[in-house]
Amino acid sequence: MNLADLMEQIDQLDTFKRYGRVKRVVGLMIESQGPESSIGDLCYIHVGHKRKRIIMAEVVGFNDENVILMPYTTINDISPGSLVEATSKPLEIKVGTQLIGSVIDSIGQPLDGSPLPKGLSTVPTEQAPPNPLQRPPISAPIDVGVRMIDSLLTVGTGQRVGIFAGSGVGKSTLLGMIARNTTADLNVIALIGERGREVREFIEKDLGPEGLSRSIVIVATSDQPALMRIKGAFTATAIAEYFRDKGLNVMMMMDSVTRVAMAQREVGLAIGEPPTTKGYTPSVFAILPKLLERTGTNEQGSITAIYTVLVDGDDMNEPIADTVRGILDGHFVLDRALANKGQYPAVNVLKSVSRVMNNIVETSHVKAAEKLREVLSTYMNAEDLINIGAYKKGSSMEIDEAIRLYPSIISFLKQGTHEKLSFQESIQQLYNLVGKGE
């Protein structure tokens, strides 16, 4: 950079600081008179003795001439007249390879209180999705190390998939298996709205030292303000984008996108949005595609994204599940009935689909997967007759074959938590079970 360019940048610097004052606080909402700012800007609220403590807040709306702010942390010590300082820029985080193996919060700070490593780059948390015409087609499978998924619901490099399940059906365990076993270059894992107890349990038990050594974990627990939970999702996506732009194939996992939607509902209701379907505000249905479309492929690398969706009462047609299913490139349904039988991972193969599988695997692989689905479907349709002894052997060749293969199929669909298989091993076991679909 020459001296003339440097002088021009100095001339363009805004050296003024803009301030406002808190007028009132209602629930999660802080209303202040000033400062001059825009939607999404970060502000600092100075509180405490001699204003030595700072509360970070974001501009989320306006009421006449007043600014509406939402805090990133608790709002203790805020009083009428507290000073509000504008930064005139949105939230930015520090990212780099030095963060790999770390657990951070929604604003990019290490959760254990240690200082950030040196030499990190600054990136904004909110960015536009890649241009649709600059997204290379998904053309190759990615090995996730789970036999059932690799063989019957093959995931492509850069695909976005949802895991739909009620509570306690094994979502976190399945995510931990994928994080440990995948051949992706890096994992970015966002735990949004989790119980505080489950965070360490997931990191130590489900992820383990092997998984953590190639992961960055972003945590926003359920007790944190709504804005921190929303920012956790955007921060995780920004980190994944940074490494994608470096040419890596990133595996991003978010548990769960439903809690992001619930947090956005809290924000929307607080600033006066009308509640619509099941109390969700219009901004919820605007933020979901804005967030989910950021992952996928671009010209440098890829983000293979797996989002968990918590379905209330196992209702697959509730508003958030329905919206997310329409945006993503596939959905895996975890079935409570299978979990109750002890089948883990409890993925219901007949209700799940990968929308890109047929484009990225060999024809023999597709036919073998279809054959297994067909046999499993035949057995499930005749299961009641078989169980009560009403089916007579020889009445149907298809049912006879299904009865013969069913124990082997169930054994194939089950996998131990620490059992690791390569993509090719999974496909070979599928061929051994049902042939090549001829």
PDB file of C-alpha atoms in Angstrom, residues 37-276:
ATOM      1  CA  SER A  37     -26.775   3.330  14.550  1.00  0.00           C
ATOM      2  CA  SER A  38     -28.157   0.750  12.099  1.00  0.00           C
ATOM      3  CA  ILE A  39     -29.919  -2.610  12.460  1.00  0.00           C
ATOM      4  CA  GLY A  40     -27.395  -5.291  13.422  1.00  0.00           C
ATOM      5  CA  ASP A  41     -24.822  -2.849  14.838  1.00  0.00           C
ATOM      6  CA  LEU A  42     -22.983  -3.781  18.021  1.00  0.00           C
ATOM      7  CA  CYS A  43     -23.261  -1.347  20.950  1.00  0.00           C
ATOM      8  CA  TYR A  44     -21.601  -1.182  24.380  1.00  0.00           C
ATOM      9  CA  ILE A  45     -23.668  -0.297  27.447  1.00  0.00           C
ATOM     10  CA  HIS A  46     -21.459   1.112  30.217  1.00  0.00           C
ATOM     11  CA  VAL A  47     -22.696   0.078  33.682  1.00  0.00           C
ATOM     12  CA  GLY A  48     -21.478  -0.361  37.248  1.00  0.00           C
ATOM     13  CA  HIS A  49     -19.301   1.821  39.445  1.00  0.00           C
ATOM     14  CA  LYS A  50     -17.609   4.500  37.329  1.00  0.00           C
ATOM     15  CA  ARG A  51     -18.949   2.641  34.258  1.00  0.00           C
ATOM     16  CA  LYS A  52     -16.134   0.104  34.440  1.00  0.00           C
ATOM     17  CA  ARG A  53     -18.261  -2.817  33.185  1.00  0.00           C
ATOM     18  CA  ILE A  54     -19.511  -3.184  29.608  1.00  0.00           C
ATOM     19  CA  ILE A  55     -22.575  -5.092  28.409  1.00  0.00           C
ATOM     20  CA  MET A  56     -22.590  -5.949  24.703  1.00  0.00           C
ATOM     21  CA  ALA A  57     -25.902  -5.440  22.901  1.00  0.00           C
ATOM     22  CA  GLU A  58     -27.170  -5.428  19.321  1.00  0.00           C
ATOM     23  CA  VAL A  59     -29.530  -3.027  17.585  1.00  0.00           C
ATOM     24  CA  VAL A  60     -32.645  -5.046  16.655  1.00  0.00           C
ATOM     25  CA  GLY A  61     -35.186  -2.312  15.915  1.00  0.00           C
ATOM     26  CA  PHE A  62     -36.395   1.237  16.397  1.00  0.00           C
ATOM     27  CA  ASN A  63     -39.351   2.795  18.212  1.00  0.00           C
ATOM     28  CA  ASP A  64     -39.960   6.275  16.808  1.00  0.00           C
ATOM     29  CA  GLU A  65     -36.595   7.970  17.425  1.00  0.00           C
ATOM     30  CA  ASN A  66     -35.452   5.474  20.070  1.00  0.00           C
ATOM     31  CA  VAL A  67     -33.109   2.532  19.504  1.00  0.00           C
ATOM     32  CA  ILE A  68     -34.169  -0.992  20.598  1.00  0.00           C
ATOM     33  CA  LEU A  69     -31.287  -3.165  21.798  1.00  0.00           C
ATOM     34  CA  MET A  70     -31.021  -6.814  22.854  1.00  0.00           C
ATOM     35  CA  PRO A  71     -28.179  -7.846  25.215  1.00  0.00           C
ATOM     36  CA  TYR A  72     -25.671 -10.637  24.640  1.00  0.00           C
ATOM     37  CA  THR A  73     -25.413 -11.214  28.395  1.00  0.00           C
ATOM     38  CA  THR A  74     -27.522 -10.581  31.497  1.00  0.00           C
ATOM     39  CA  ILE A  75     -28.776  -7.019  31.990  1.00  0.00           C
ATOM     40  CA  ASN A  76     -27.882  -6.645  35.677  1.00  0.00           C
ATOM     41  CA  ASP A  77     -26.705  -3.130  36.715  1.00  0.00           C
ATOM     42  CA  ILE A  78     -28.374  -1.361  33.775  1.00  0.00           C
ATOM     43  CA  SER A  79     -30.120   1.745  35.093  1.00  0.00           C
ATOM     44  CA  PRO A  80     -31.945   4.736  33.570  1.00  0.00           C
ATOM     45  CA  GLY A  81     -29.360   6.942  31.933  1.00  0.00           C
ATOM     46  CA  SER A  82     -26.713   4.220  31.444  1.00  0.00           C
ATOM     47  CA  LEU A  83     -24.360   5.255  28.647  1.00  0.00           C
ATOM     48  CA  VAL A  84     -24.784   3.447  25.272  1.00  0.00           C
ATOM     49  CA  GLU A  85     -21.788   3.590  22.916  1.00  0.00           C
ATOM     50  CA  ALA A  86     -22.174   2.821  19.188  1.00  0.00           C
ATOM     51  CA  THR A  87     -19.449   0.868  17.363  1.00  0.00           C
ATOM     52  CA  SER A  88     -21.024   1.461  13.905  1.00  0.00           C
ATOM     53  CA  LYS A  89     -20.251  -2.126  12.859  1.00  0.00           C
ATOM     54  CA  PRO A  90     -21.779  -5.587  13.391  1.00  0.00           C
ATOM     55  CA  LEU A  91     -20.323  -8.301  15.614  1.00  0.00           C
ATOM     56  CA  GLU A  92     -16.996  -9.681  14.365  1.00  0.00           C
ATOM     57  CA  ILE A  93     -15.095 -12.727  15.595  1.00  0.00           C
ATOM     58  CA  LYS A  94     -11.495 -13.942  15.435  1.00  0.00           C
ATOM     59  CA  VAL A  95     -10.836 -17.129  13.429  1.00  0.00           C
ATOM     60  CA  GLY A  96      -7.794 -19.176  12.473  1.00  0.00           C
ATOM     61  CA  THR A  97      -6.264 -22.646  12.559  1.00  0.00           C
ATOM     62  CA  GLN A  98      -5.073 -21.915  16.123  1.00  0.00           C
ATOM     63  CA  LEU A  99      -8.720 -22.303  17.258  1.00  0.00           C
ATOM     64  CA  ILE A 100      -8.858 -25.999  16.260  1.00  0.00           C
ATOM     65  CA  GLY A 101      -9.383 -28.067  19.407  1.00  0.00           C
ATOM     66  CA  SER A 102     -10.999 -25.135  21.242  1.00  0.00           C
ATOM     67  CA  VAL A 103     -14.427 -24.649  22.801  1.00  0.00           C
ATOM     68  CA  ILE A 104     -15.682 -21.070  22.372  1.00  0.00           C
ATOM     69  CA  ASP A 105     -18.831 -19.073  23.077  1.00  0.00           C
ATOM     70  CA  SER A 106     -21.136 -17.238  20.661  1.00  0.00           C
ATOM     71  CA  ILE A 107     -18.906 -14.160  20.459  1.00  0.00           C
ATOM     72  CA  GLY A 108     -15.764 -16.179  19.789  1.00  0.00           C
ATOM     73  CA  GLN A 109     -14.209 -16.148  23.290  1.00  0.00           C
ATOM     74  CA  PRO A 110     -12.711 -19.364  24.759  1.00  0.00           C
ATOM     75  CA  LEU A 111     -15.182 -20.910  27.197  1.00  0.00           C
ATOM     76  CA  ASP A 112     -12.440 -21.838  29.674  1.00  0.00           C
ATOM     77  CA  GLY A 113     -11.497 -18.170  30.131  1.00  0.00           C
ATOM     78  CA  SER A 114      -8.102 -18.444  28.438  1.00  0.00           C
ATOM     79  CA  PRO A 115      -6.943 -15.671  26.064  1.00  0.00           C
ATOM     80  CA  LEU A 116      -7.423 -16.021  22.313  1.00  0.00           C
ATOM     81  CA  PRO A 117      -4.342 -17.219  20.386  1.00  0.00           C
ATOM     82  CA  LYS A 118      -2.308 -14.659  18.431  1.00  0.00           C
ATOM     83  CA  GLY A 119      -2.479 -14.279  14.658  1.00  0.00           C
ATOM     84  CA  LEU A 120      -6.201 -14.810  14.111  1.00  0.00           C
ATOM     85  CA  SER A 121      -8.189 -13.166  11.296  1.00  0.00           C
ATOM     86  CA  THR A 122     -11.296 -11.038  11.870  1.00  0.00           C
ATOM     87  CA  VAL A 123     -14.520 -12.038  10.096  1.00  0.00           C
ATOM     88  CA  PRO A 124     -18.131 -10.779  10.402  1.00  0.00           C
ATOM     89  CA  THR A 125     -20.671 -13.278  11.755  1.00  0.00           C
ATOM     90  CA  GLU A 126     -23.308 -12.375   9.158  1.00  0.00           C
ATOM     91  CA  GLN A 127     -22.450 -12.861   5.488  1.00  0.00           C
ATOM     92  CA  ALA A 128     -24.346 -13.436   2.266  1.00  0.00           C
ATOM     93  CA  PRO A 129     -24.716 -17.006   0.907  1.00  0.00           C
ATOM     94  CA  PRO A 130     -22.585 -17.920  -2.147  1.00  0.00           C
ATOM     95  CA  ASN A 131     -23.918 -16.880  -5.537  1.00  0.00           C
ATOM     96  CA  PRO A 132     -26.054 -19.799  -6.851  1.00  0.00           C
ATOM     97  CA  LEU A 133     -24.178 -19.754 -10.175  1.00  0.00           C
ATOM     98  CA  GLN A 134     -20.856 -20.060  -8.337  1.00  0.00           C
ATOM     99  CA  ARG A 135     -21.851 -23.197  -6.429  1.00  0.00           C
ATOM    100  CA  PRO A 136     -20.241 -26.280  -8.019  1.00  0.00           C
ATOM    101  CA  PRO A 137     -22.645 -29.259  -8.193  1.00  0.00           C
ATOM    102  CA  ILE A 138     -22.269 -31.924  -5.495  1.00  0.00           C
ATOM    103  CA  SER A 139     -20.400 -34.686  -7.278  1.00  0.00           C
ATOM    104  CA  ALA A 140     -18.665 -36.902  -4.693  1.00  0.00           C
ATOM    105  CA  PRO A 141     -19.735 -38.721  -1.521  1.00  0.00           C
ATOM    106  CA  ILE A 142     -18.221 -37.926   1.864  1.00  0.00           C
ATOM    107  CA  ASP A 143     -17.440 -40.714   4.327  1.00  0.00           C
ATOM    108  CA  VAL A 144     -19.303 -40.125   7.607  1.00  0.00           C
ATOM    109  CA  GLY A 145     -18.252 -43.453   9.138  1.00  0.00           C
ATOM    110  CA  VAL A 146     -21.807 -44.602   9.929  1.00  0.00           C
ATOM    111  CA  ARG A 147     -22.633 -47.749   7.914  1.00  0.00           C
ATOM    112  CA  MET A 148     -26.369 -47.099   7.574  1.00  0.00           C
ATOM    113  CA  ILE A 149     -25.846 -43.545   6.278  1.00  0.00           C
ATOM    114  CA  ASP A 150     -22.905 -44.290   3.965  1.00  0.00           C
ATOM    115  CA  SER A 151     -24.681 -47.231   2.325  1.00  0.00           C
ATOM    116  CA  LEU A 152     -28.386 -46.273   2.245  1.00  0.00           C
ATOM    117  CA  LEU A 153     -28.450 -42.467   2.667  1.00  0.00           C
ATOM    118  CA  THR A 154     -25.126 -41.437   1.157  1.00  0.00           C
ATOM    119  CA  VAL A 155     -24.162 -37.842   1.957  1.00  0.00           C
ATOM    120  CA  GLY A 156     -22.400 -35.752  -0.693  1.00  0.00           C
ATOM    121  CA  THR A 157     -19.482 -33.392  -0.070  1.00  0.00           C
ATOM    122  CA  GLY A 158     -21.240 -30.053   0.416  1.00  0.00           C
ATOM    123  CA  GLN A 159     -24.710 -31.473   1.060  1.00  0.00           C
ATOM    124  CA  ARG A 160     -26.983 -30.078   3.803  1.00  0.00           C
ATOM    125  CA  VAL A 161     -28.941 -32.655   5.795  1.00  0.00           C
ATOM    126  CA  GLY A 162     -31.371 -32.493   8.704  1.00  0.00           C
ATOM    127  CA  ILE A 163     -31.613 -35.045  11.530  1.00  0.00           C
ATOM    128  CA  PHE A 164     -35.230 -34.936  12.714  1.00  0.00           C
ATOM    129  CA  ALA A 165     -36.022 -36.394  16.123  1.00  0.00           C
ATOM    130  CA  GLY A 166     -37.791 -35.938  19.417  1.00  0.00           C
ATOM    131  CA  SER A 167     -35.816 -35.574  22.630  1.00  0.00           C
ATOM    132  CA  GLY A 168     -33.732 -38.496  23.880  1.00  0.00           C
ATOM    133  CA  VAL A 169     -33.606 -40.558  20.670  1.00  0.00           C
ATOM    134  CA  GLY A 170     -29.832 -40.366  20.143  1.00  0.00           C
ATOM    135  CA  LYS A 171     -29.123 -37.193  18.123  1.00  0.00           C
ATOM    136  CA  SER A 172     -26.040 -36.192  20.112  1.00  0.00           C
ATOM    137  CA  THR A 173     -24.618 -39.725  20.032  1.00  0.00           C
ATOM    138  CA  LEU A 174     -25.024 -39.872  16.248  1.00  0.00           C
ATOM    139  CA  LEU A 175     -23.352 -36.454  15.836  1.00  0.00           C
ATOM    140  CA  GLY A 176     -20.443 -37.628  17.989  1.00  0.00           C
ATOM    141  CA  MET A 177     -20.025 -40.765  15.835  1.00  0.00           C
ATOM    142  CA  ILE A 178     -19.948 -38.678  12.655  1.00  0.00           C
ATOM    143  CA  ALA A 179     -17.491 -36.154  14.150  1.00  0.00           C
ATOM    144  CA  ARG A 180     -15.068 -38.927  15.134  1.00  0.00           C
ATOM    145  CA  ASN A 181     -15.385 -41.035  11.977  1.00  0.00           C
ATOM    146  CA  THR A 182     -15.787 -38.574   9.091  1.00  0.00           C
ATOM    147  CA  THR A 183     -13.050 -38.005   6.526  1.00  0.00           C
ATOM    148  CA  ALA A 184     -13.777 -34.243   6.403  1.00  0.00           C
ATOM    149  CA  ASP A 185     -10.774 -31.979   7.040  1.00  0.00           C
ATOM    150  CA  LEU A 186     -12.363 -30.212  10.025  1.00  0.00           C
ATOM    151  CA  ASN A 187     -15.478 -30.319  12.218  1.00  0.00           C
ATOM    152  CA  VAL A 188     -17.299 -27.169  13.309  1.00  0.00           C
ATOM    153  CA  ILE A 189     -19.870 -28.110  15.970  1.00  0.00           C
ATOM    154  CA  ALA A 190     -22.478 -25.681  17.314  1.00  0.00           C
ATOM    155  CA  LEU A 191     -24.314 -26.652  20.509  1.00  0.00           C
ATOM    156  CA  ILE A 192     -27.226 -24.215  20.647  1.00  0.00           C
ATOM    157  CA  GLY A 193     -29.614 -24.134  23.603  1.00  0.00           C
ATOM    158  CA  GLU A 194     -28.109 -27.249  25.209  1.00  0.00           C
ATOM    159  CA  ARG A 195     -28.351 -27.964  28.928  1.00  0.00           C
ATOM    160  CA  GLY A 196     -25.146 -26.907  30.693  1.00  0.00           C
ATOM    161  CA  ARG A 197     -24.656 -30.469  31.953  1.00  0.00           C
ATOM    162  CA  GLU A 198     -24.735 -31.910  28.431  1.00  0.00           C
ATOM    163  CA  VAL A 199     -21.997 -29.689  26.994  1.00  0.00           C
ATOM    164  CA  ARG A 200     -19.075 -31.279  28.814  1.00  0.00           C
ATOM    165  CA  GLU A 201     -20.706 -34.696  28.514  1.00  0.00           C
ATOM    166  CA  PHE A 202     -20.895 -34.320  24.716  1.00  0.00           C
ATOM    167  CA  ILE A 203     -17.308 -33.045  24.439  1.00  0.00           C
ATOM    168  CA  GLU A 204     -15.771 -35.746  26.647  1.00  0.00           C
ATOM    169  CA  LYS A 205     -18.047 -38.727  25.971  1.00  0.00           C
ATOM    170  CA  ASP A 206     -19.627 -38.374  22.517  1.00  0.00           C
ATOM    171  CA  LEU A 207     -16.862 -36.356  20.806  1.00  0.00           C
ATOM    172  CA  GLY A 208     -13.875 -37.607  22.780  1.00  0.00           C
ATOM    173  CA  PRO A 209     -10.248 -36.409  22.556  1.00  0.00           C
ATOM    174  CA  GLU A 210      -9.912 -37.834  19.023  1.00  0.00           C
ATOM    175  CA  GLY A 211     -12.903 -35.843  17.749  1.00  0.00           C
ATOM    176  CA  LEU A 212     -12.047 -32.636  19.632  1.00  0.00           C
ATOM    177  CA  SER A 213      -8.510 -32.552  18.209  1.00  0.00           C
ATOM    178  CA  ARG A 214      -9.990 -31.875  14.751  1.00  0.00           C
ATOM    179  CA  SER A 215     -12.966 -29.770  15.804  1.00  0.00           C
ATOM    180  CA  ILE A 216     -13.995 -26.290  16.875  1.00  0.00           C
ATOM    181  CA  VAL A 217     -16.975 -26.329  19.263  1.00  0.00           C
ATOM    182  CA  ILE A 218     -19.258 -23.296  19.682  1.00  0.00           C
ATOM    183  CA  VAL A 219     -21.490 -23.353  22.767  1.00  0.00           C
ATOM    184  CA  ALA A 220     -24.559 -21.283  23.681  1.00  0.00           C
ATOM    185  CA  THR A 221     -26.399 -22.885  26.604  1.00  0.00           C
ATOM    186  CA  SER A 222     -30.138 -22.631  27.225  1.00  0.00           C
ATOM    187  CA  ASP A 223     -29.717 -20.178  30.128  1.00  0.00           C
ATOM    188  CA  GLN A 224     -28.085 -17.533  27.915  1.00  0.00           C
ATOM    189  CA  PRO A 225     -30.071 -14.658  26.370  1.00  0.00           C
ATOM    190  CA  ALA A 226     -31.862 -15.316  23.082  1.00  0.00           C
ATOM    191  CA  LEU A 227     -29.414 -13.211  21.082  1.00  0.00           C
ATOM    192  CA  MET A 228     -26.444 -15.311  22.244  1.00  0.00           C
ATOM    193  CA  ARG A 229     -28.202 -18.472  21.035  1.00  0.00           C
ATOM    194  CA  ILE A 230     -28.891 -16.904  17.632  1.00  0.00           C
ATOM    195  CA  LYS A 231     -25.330 -15.578  17.370  1.00  0.00           C
ATOM    196  CA  GLY A 232     -23.952 -19.034  18.231  1.00  0.00           C
ATOM    197  CA  ALA A 233     -25.454 -20.370  14.996  1.00  0.00           C
ATOM    198  CA  PHE A 234     -24.154 -17.447  12.924  1.00  0.00           C
ATOM    199  CA  THR A 235     -20.699 -17.583  14.529  1.00  0.00           C
ATOM    200  CA  ALA A 236     -20.383 -21.325  13.807  1.00  0.00           C
ATOM    201  CA  THR A 237     -21.419 -20.747  10.184  1.00  0.00           C
ATOM    202  CA  ALA A 238     -18.905 -17.884   9.817  1.00  0.00           C
ATOM    203  CA  ILE A 239     -16.092 -20.110  11.156  1.00  0.00           C
ATOM    204  CA  ALA A 240     -17.053 -22.894   8.733  1.00  0.00           C
ATOM    205  CA  GLU A 241     -17.122 -20.366   5.860  1.00  0.00           C
ATOM    206  CA  TYR A 242     -13.634 -19.120   6.770  1.00  0.00           C
ATOM    207  CA  PHE A 243     -12.146 -22.613   6.464  1.00  0.00           C
ATOM    208  CA  ARG A 244     -14.196 -23.388   3.345  1.00  0.00           C
ATOM    209  CA  ASP A 245     -12.688 -20.314   1.695  1.00  0.00           C
ATOM    210  CA  LYS A 246      -9.249 -21.709   2.576  1.00  0.00           C
ATOM    211  CA  GLY A 247     -10.057 -24.736   0.394  1.00  0.00           C
ATOM    212  CA  LEU A 248     -11.012 -27.231   3.117  1.00  0.00           C
ATOM    213  CA  ASN A 249     -13.913 -29.687   3.175  1.00  0.00           C
ATOM    214  CA  VAL A 250     -15.630 -28.764   6.444  1.00  0.00           C
ATOM    215  CA  MET A 251     -18.163 -30.891   8.352  1.00  0.00           C
ATOM    216  CA  MET A 252     -20.482 -28.537  10.225  1.00  0.00           C
ATOM    217  CA  MET A 253     -22.969 -29.837  12.805  1.00  0.00           C
ATOM    218  CA  MET A 254     -25.596 -27.779  14.609  1.00  0.00           C
ATOM    219  CA  ASP A 255     -27.648 -29.099  17.526  1.00  0.00           C
ATOM    220  CA  SER A 256     -30.243 -27.752  17.162  1.00  0.00           C
ATOM    221  CA  VAL A 257     -31.688 -25.389  14.563  1.00  0.00           C
ATOM    222  CA  THR A 258     -35.053 -25.540  16.371  1.00  0.00           C
ATOM    223  CA  ARG A 259     -33.574 -23.722  19.371  1.00  0.00           C
ATOM    224  CA  VAL A 260     -32.229 -21.022  17.048  1.00  0.00           C
ATOM    225  CA  ALA A 261     -35.786 -20.566  15.765  1.00  0.00           C
ATOM    226  CA  MET A 262     -37.122 -20.416  19.333  1.00  0.00           C
ATOM    227  CA  ALA A 263     -34.540 -17.760  20.228  1.00  0.00           C
ATOM    228  CA  GLN A 264     -35.513 -15.701  17.188  1.00  0.00           C
ATOM    229  CA  ARG A 265     -39.158 -16.028  18.251  1.00  0.00           C
ATOM    230  CA  GLU A 266     -38.221 -14.542  21.642  1.00  0.00           C
ATOM    231  CA  VAL A 267     -36.496 -11.614  19.952  1.00  0.00           C
ATOM    232  CA  GLY A 268     -39.351 -11.073  17.488  1.00  0.00           C
ATOM    233  CA  LEU A 269     -42.040 -11.070  20.179  1.00  0.00           C
ATOM    234  CA  ALA A 270     -39.968  -8.711  22.365  1.00  0.00           C
ATOM    235  CA  ILE A 271     -39.731  -6.083  19.605  1.00  0.00           C
ATOM    236  CA  GLY A 272     -43.436  -6.318  18.746  1.00  0.00           C
ATOM    237  CA  GLU A 273     -43.667  -8.750  15.811  1.00  0.00           C
ATOM    238  CA  PRO A 274     -47.047 -10.479  15.474  1.00  0.00           C
ATOM    239  CA  PRO A 275     -47.054 -14.195  16.373  1.00  0.00           C
ATOM    240  CA  THR A 276     -48.108 -16.432  13.472  1.00  0.00           C
TER     241      THR A 276
END
